[in-house]
Amino acid sequence: MESLTVEKLLLDIPEFLPIYDQDTEYGYKNKPGKNLEKLLRNTSKNHCMYCYSLLRNDRGDIGDLEHSIEKNLDERHLTDCVPNIAIACPNCNQSLKRVGEKKRIEKLAKAKEEFESDLKCSGNQCKKECEKYKTLKKEYCKVAKLILQPFGVKGEQSGLPYRIQYNVYEEEFIPSREYDYNEEDKGYIEHHISQFKLNDVGYKTKALANFVEDVIEADGKYRENSEYPNYIVDLFKEKIKDMSQEKVLQLCEQIHIKNVLSFRN
């Protein structure tokens, strides 16, 4: 069997980088909102940009346009700020991300004042982060310690992009091992993982475990276009696409055995 390294069992959560069409009107509501929603769904392959769950059920698409920096901080300017809008599942948008929102807004009073001072805002015509927004985002991130989407966040001191990986063998999301993060960077990313309960019992995704069981039952076969309720399955399928059926089966059996042992412990 092909040798398996730790790296082969780490799945890189991709960056979400929407490319706005300069001739299309984007926004938060009505037709501009529909245009933006379509673009963001395509960018994330119709997954939540915070927990990576599939934004579709048996009745159609689910999910919401979500304000990276809460619009309540400055509804006049942030509501239709196109680079400030992501796509998220209802749980992340309406519950998990709101934890601590009131305190964040209180702590950002001065940053809000500076943001609004001499601000020349083009509203939903703006399709990139302006300097004023970047400054506000920087101050927001110091308080919130969240990896805002779309476009993500970089470490203030290290300048490294804050990225997440999924450790298949340990069934957990971790700060990416592709970067030489310092303790501050790791703490920030781990806070984000904690905020969205990505590794919490009762919240963590079981999508990959279900996929692995299905592959074992099918003797190593799987359909490339089959949908599972989390992006990590798509990323895992990308990892195994060039492996033989026998090797896929052996790998899935290894993962399944580890999952069973972890559950018993």
Coordinates of N, CA and C in Angstrom, one line a residue, residues 75-178:
E75 N -24.6 50.7 10.7 CA -25.5 50.2 9.6 C -25.5 51.0 8.4
R76 N -25.2 52.3 8.5 CA -25.2 53.2 7.3 C -24.2 52.7 6.3
H77 N -23.0 52.3 6.8 CA -21.9 52.0 5.8 C -21.6 50.6 5.7
L78 N -21.9 49.8 6.7 CA -21.5 48.3 6.6 C -22.6 47.4 6.0
T79 N -23.8 47.9 6.0 CA -24.9 47.0 5.5 C -24.7 46.6 4.1
D80 N -24.4 47.5 3.2 CA -24.2 47.2 1.8 C -22.8 47.2 1.4
C81 N -21.8 47.1 2.3 CA -20.4 47.1 2.0 C -20.1 45.7 1.4
V82 N -19.9 45.6 0.1 CA -19.8 44.3 -0.6 C -18.7 43.4 0.0
P83 N -17.5 43.9 0.2 CA -16.4 43.0 0.7 C -16.7 42.6 2.2
N84 N -17.7 43.2 2.8 CA -18.0 42.9 4.2 C -19.1 41.8 4.3
I85 N -19.4 41.2 3.2 CA -20.5 40.2 3.2 C -20.1 38.8 2.8
A86 N -20.4 37.8 3.6 CA -20.0 36.5 3.3 C -21.3 35.6 3.2
I87 N -21.1 34.3 3.1 CA -22.3 33.4 3.1 C -22.1 32.4 4.2
A88 N -23.1 32.2 5.0 CA -23.0 31.3 6.2 C -24.3 30.5 6.4
C89 N -24.1 29.4 7.1 CA -25.3 28.7 7.5 C -26.1 29.4 8.6
P90 N -27.3 29.1 8.8 CA -28.1 29.8 9.9 C -27.5 29.7 11.2
N91 N -26.9 28.6 11.6 CA -26.4 28.4 12.9 C -25.2 29.3 13.2
C92 N -24.3 29.4 12.2 CA -23.1 30.2 12.4 C -23.5 31.7 12.4
N93 N -24.4 32.1 11.5 CA -24.8 33.5 11.3 C -25.7 34.0 12.4
Q94 N -26.7 33.2 12.8 CA -27.7 33.7 13.7 C -27.4 33.3 15.2
S95 N -26.4 32.5 15.4 CA -26.1 32.0 16.8 C -24.7 32.1 17.2
L96 N -23.8 31.3 16.6 CA -22.4 31.2 17.0 C -21.6 32.5 16.8
K97 N -21.8 33.1 15.7 CA -21.0 34.3 15.5 C -21.5 35.5 16.3
R98 N -22.7 35.4 16.8 CA -23.2 36.5 17.6 C -22.8 36.5 19.0
V99 N -22.1 35.4 19.4 CA -21.6 35.3 20.8 C -20.6 36.4 21.0
G100 N -20.8 37.3 22.0 CA -19.9 38.4 22.3 C -20.0 39.6 21.4
E101 N -21.1 39.6 20.6 CA -21.3 40.8 19.7 C -21.5 42.1 20.4
K102 N -22.3 42.1 21.4 CA -22.5 43.4 22.2 C -21.2 43.9 22.7
K103 N -20.4 43.1 23.4 CA -19.2 43.6 23.9 C -18.2 44.0 22.9
R104 N -18.2 43.4 21.7 CA -17.3 43.8 20.6 C -17.7 45.2 20.2
I105 N -19.0 45.4 20.0 CA -19.4 46.7 19.5 C -19.1 47.8 20.5
E106 N -19.2 47.5 21.8 CA -18.9 48.5 22.8 C -17.4 48.8 22.8
K107 N -16.5 47.8 22.6 CA -15.1 48.0 22.6 C -14.6 48.8 21.4
L108 N -15.4 48.7 20.3 CA -15.0 49.3 19.0 C -15.6 50.7 18.8
A109 N -16.1 51.4 19.9 CA -16.7 52.7 19.7 C -15.7 53.7 19.1
K110 N -14.5 53.7 19.6 CA -13.5 54.6 19.1 C -13.1 54.3 17.6
A111 N -13.0 53.0 17.3 CA -12.7 52.5 16.0 C -13.8 52.9 15.0
K112 N -15.0 52.9 15.5 CA -16.1 53.3 14.7 C -16.1 54.8 14.4
E113 N -15.8 55.6 15.4 CA -15.7 57.0 15.2 C -14.6 57.4 14.2
E114 N -13.5 56.7 14.3 CA -12.4 56.9 13.3 C -12.7 56.4 11.9
F115 N -13.5 55.4 11.8 CA -13.9 54.8 10.6 C -14.8 55.8 9.8
E116 N -15.8 56.4 10.6 CA -16.7 57.3 10.0 C -16.1 58.7 9.7
S117 N -15.0 59.0 10.3 CA -14.4 60.3 10.1 C -13.9 60.5 8.7
D118 N -14.4 61.5 8.0 CA -13.9 61.7 6.6 C -14.0 60.5 5.7
L119 N -15.0 59.7 6.0 CA -15.2 58.5 5.1 C -15.9 58.9 3.8
K120 N -15.3 58.5 2.7 CA -15.9 58.7 1.4 C -16.3 57.3 0.9
C121 N -17.5 56.9 1.2 CA -18.0 55.6 1.0 C -18.9 55.5 -0.3
S122 N -18.6 54.6 -1.2 CA -19.3 54.4 -2.4 C -20.4 53.3 -2.3
G123 N -20.6 52.9 -1.0 CA -21.6 51.9 -0.7 C -21.4 50.6 -1.5
N124 N -22.5 50.1 -2.1 CA -22.5 48.8 -2.8 C -21.7 48.9 -4.1
Q125 N -21.2 50.1 -4.5 CA -20.4 50.2 -5.7 C -19.0 49.8 -5.4
C126 N -18.6 49.7 -4.2 CA -17.2 49.3 -3.8 C -17.1 47.8 -3.8
K127 N -16.0 47.4 -4.6 CA -15.8 46.0 -4.7 C -14.4 45.5 -4.3
K128 N -13.9 46.3 -3.4 CA -12.6 45.9 -2.7 C -12.6 46.6 -1.4
E129 N -11.8 46.0 -0.5 CA -11.7 46.6 0.9 C -10.9 47.9 0.8
C130 N -11.6 49.0 1.1 CA -11.0 50.3 1.1 C -10.1 50.5 2.4
E131 N -9.2 51.5 2.4 CA -8.3 51.6 3.5 C -9.0 51.8 4.8
K132 N -10.1 52.6 4.8 CA -10.9 52.8 6.0 C -11.4 51.5 6.5
Y133 N -11.9 50.7 5.6 CA -12.5 49.4 6.0 C -11.4 48.5 6.6
K134 N -10.2 48.5 5.9 CA -9.1 47.7 6.4 C -8.7 48.0 7.8
T135 N -8.7 49.3 8.1 CA -8.3 49.8 9.4 C -9.3 49.3 10.5
L136 N -10.6 49.4 10.1 CA -11.7 49.0 11.0 C -11.6 47.5 11.2
K137 N -11.4 46.8 10.1 CA -11.3 45.3 10.2 C -10.1 44.9 11.1
K138 N -9.0 45.6 11.0 CA -7.8 45.3 11.9 C -8.2 45.5 13.4
E139 N -8.9 46.5 13.7 CA -9.3 46.8 15.1 C -10.3 45.8 15.5
Y140 N -11.2 45.4 14.6 CA -12.3 44.4 14.9 C -11.6 43.1 15.3
C141 N -10.7 42.7 14.5 CA -10.0 41.4 14.7 C -9.2 41.3 16.0
K142 N -8.7 42.4 16.4 CA -8.0 42.4 17.7 C -9.0 42.1 18.8
V143 N -10.2 42.5 18.7 CA -11.2 42.3 19.7 C -11.9 40.9 19.5
A144 N -12.3 40.6 18.3 CA -13.1 39.4 18.0 C -12.3 38.1 17.9
K145 N -11.1 38.2 17.3 CA -10.3 37.0 17.0 C -11.0 36.0 16.2
L146 N -11.6 36.5 15.1 CA -12.3 35.6 14.2 C -11.7 35.8 12.8
I147 N -11.7 34.7 12.1 CA -11.2 34.7 10.7 C -12.3 35.1 9.8
L148 N -12.5 36.4 9.6 CA -13.6 37.0 8.9 C -13.5 36.5 7.4
Q149 N -14.7 36.3 6.9 CA -14.8 35.9 5.5 C -15.7 36.9 4.8
P150 N -15.6 37.1 3.4 CA -14.6 36.4 2.6 C -13.2 37.1 2.8
F151 N -12.2 36.6 2.1 CA -10.9 37.1 2.1 C -10.0 36.8 3.3
G152 N -10.6 36.4 4.4 CA -9.8 35.9 5.5 C -9.1 37.0 6.3
V153 N -8.1 36.6 7.1 CA -7.4 37.5 8.0 C -5.9 37.1 8.0
K154 N -5.0 38.1 8.2 CA -3.6 37.8 8.4 C -3.2 38.3 9.8
G155 N -2.1 37.6 10.3 CA -1.6 38.0 11.6 C -1.0 39.4 11.6
E156 N -1.3 40.1 12.6 CA -0.9 41.5 12.7 C 0.6 41.6 12.7
Q157 N 1.3 40.7 13.5 CA 2.7 40.7 13.6 C 3.4 39.9 12.6
S158 N 2.9 38.7 12.4 CA 3.5 37.7 11.5 C 3.2 38.0 10.0
G159 N 2.1 38.6 9.7 CA 1.7 38.8 8.3 C 1.2 37.5 7.6
L160 N 1.2 36.4 8.4 CA 0.8 35.1 7.8 C -0.7 35.0 7.6
P161 N -1.2 34.4 6.6 CA -2.7 34.2 6.4 C -3.1 33.2 7.5
Y162 N -4.2 33.5 8.1 CA -4.8 32.5 9.1 C -5.6 31.5 8.4
R163 N -5.0 30.2 8.3 CA -5.7 29.1 7.6 C -5.9 28.0 8.5
I164 N -6.9 27.1 8.2 CA -7.3 26.0 9.0 C -7.1 24.7 8.2
Q165 N -6.7 23.7 8.8 CA -6.7 22.3 8.2 C -7.6 21.4 9.0
Y166 N -8.0 20.3 8.4 CA -8.8 19.3 9.1 C -7.9 18.0 9.2
N167 N -7.6 17.6 10.4 CA -6.8 16.4 10.6 C -7.7 15.2 10.6
V168 N -7.7 14.5 9.5 CA -8.6 13.3 9.3 C -8.4 12.3 10.3
Y169 N -7.2 11.9 10.7 CA -6.9 10.9 11.6 C -7.4 11.2 13.0
E170 N -7.3 12.5 13.4 CA -7.7 12.9 14.8 C -9.1 13.5 14.8
E171 N -9.7 13.6 13.6 CA -11.1 14.2 13.5 C -11.2 15.5 14.1
E172 N -10.3 16.4 13.8 CA -10.4 17.8 14.4 C -9.8 18.8 13.4
F173 N -10.3 20.0 13.6 CA -9.8 21.2 12.9 C -8.6 21.8 13.7
I174 N -7.6 22.2 13.0 CA -6.4 22.7 13.6 C -5.8 23.9 12.9
P175 N -5.0 24.7 13.5 CA -4.3 25.7 12.8 C -3.4 25.1 11.7
S176 N -3.4 25.6 10.5 CA -2.7 25.0 9.4 C -1.2 24.8 9.8
R177 N -0.7 23.6 9.5 CA 0.7 23.3 9.7 C 1.6 23.7 8.5
E178 N 0.9 24.3 7.5 CA 1.7 24.8 6.3 C 2.4 26.1 6.7

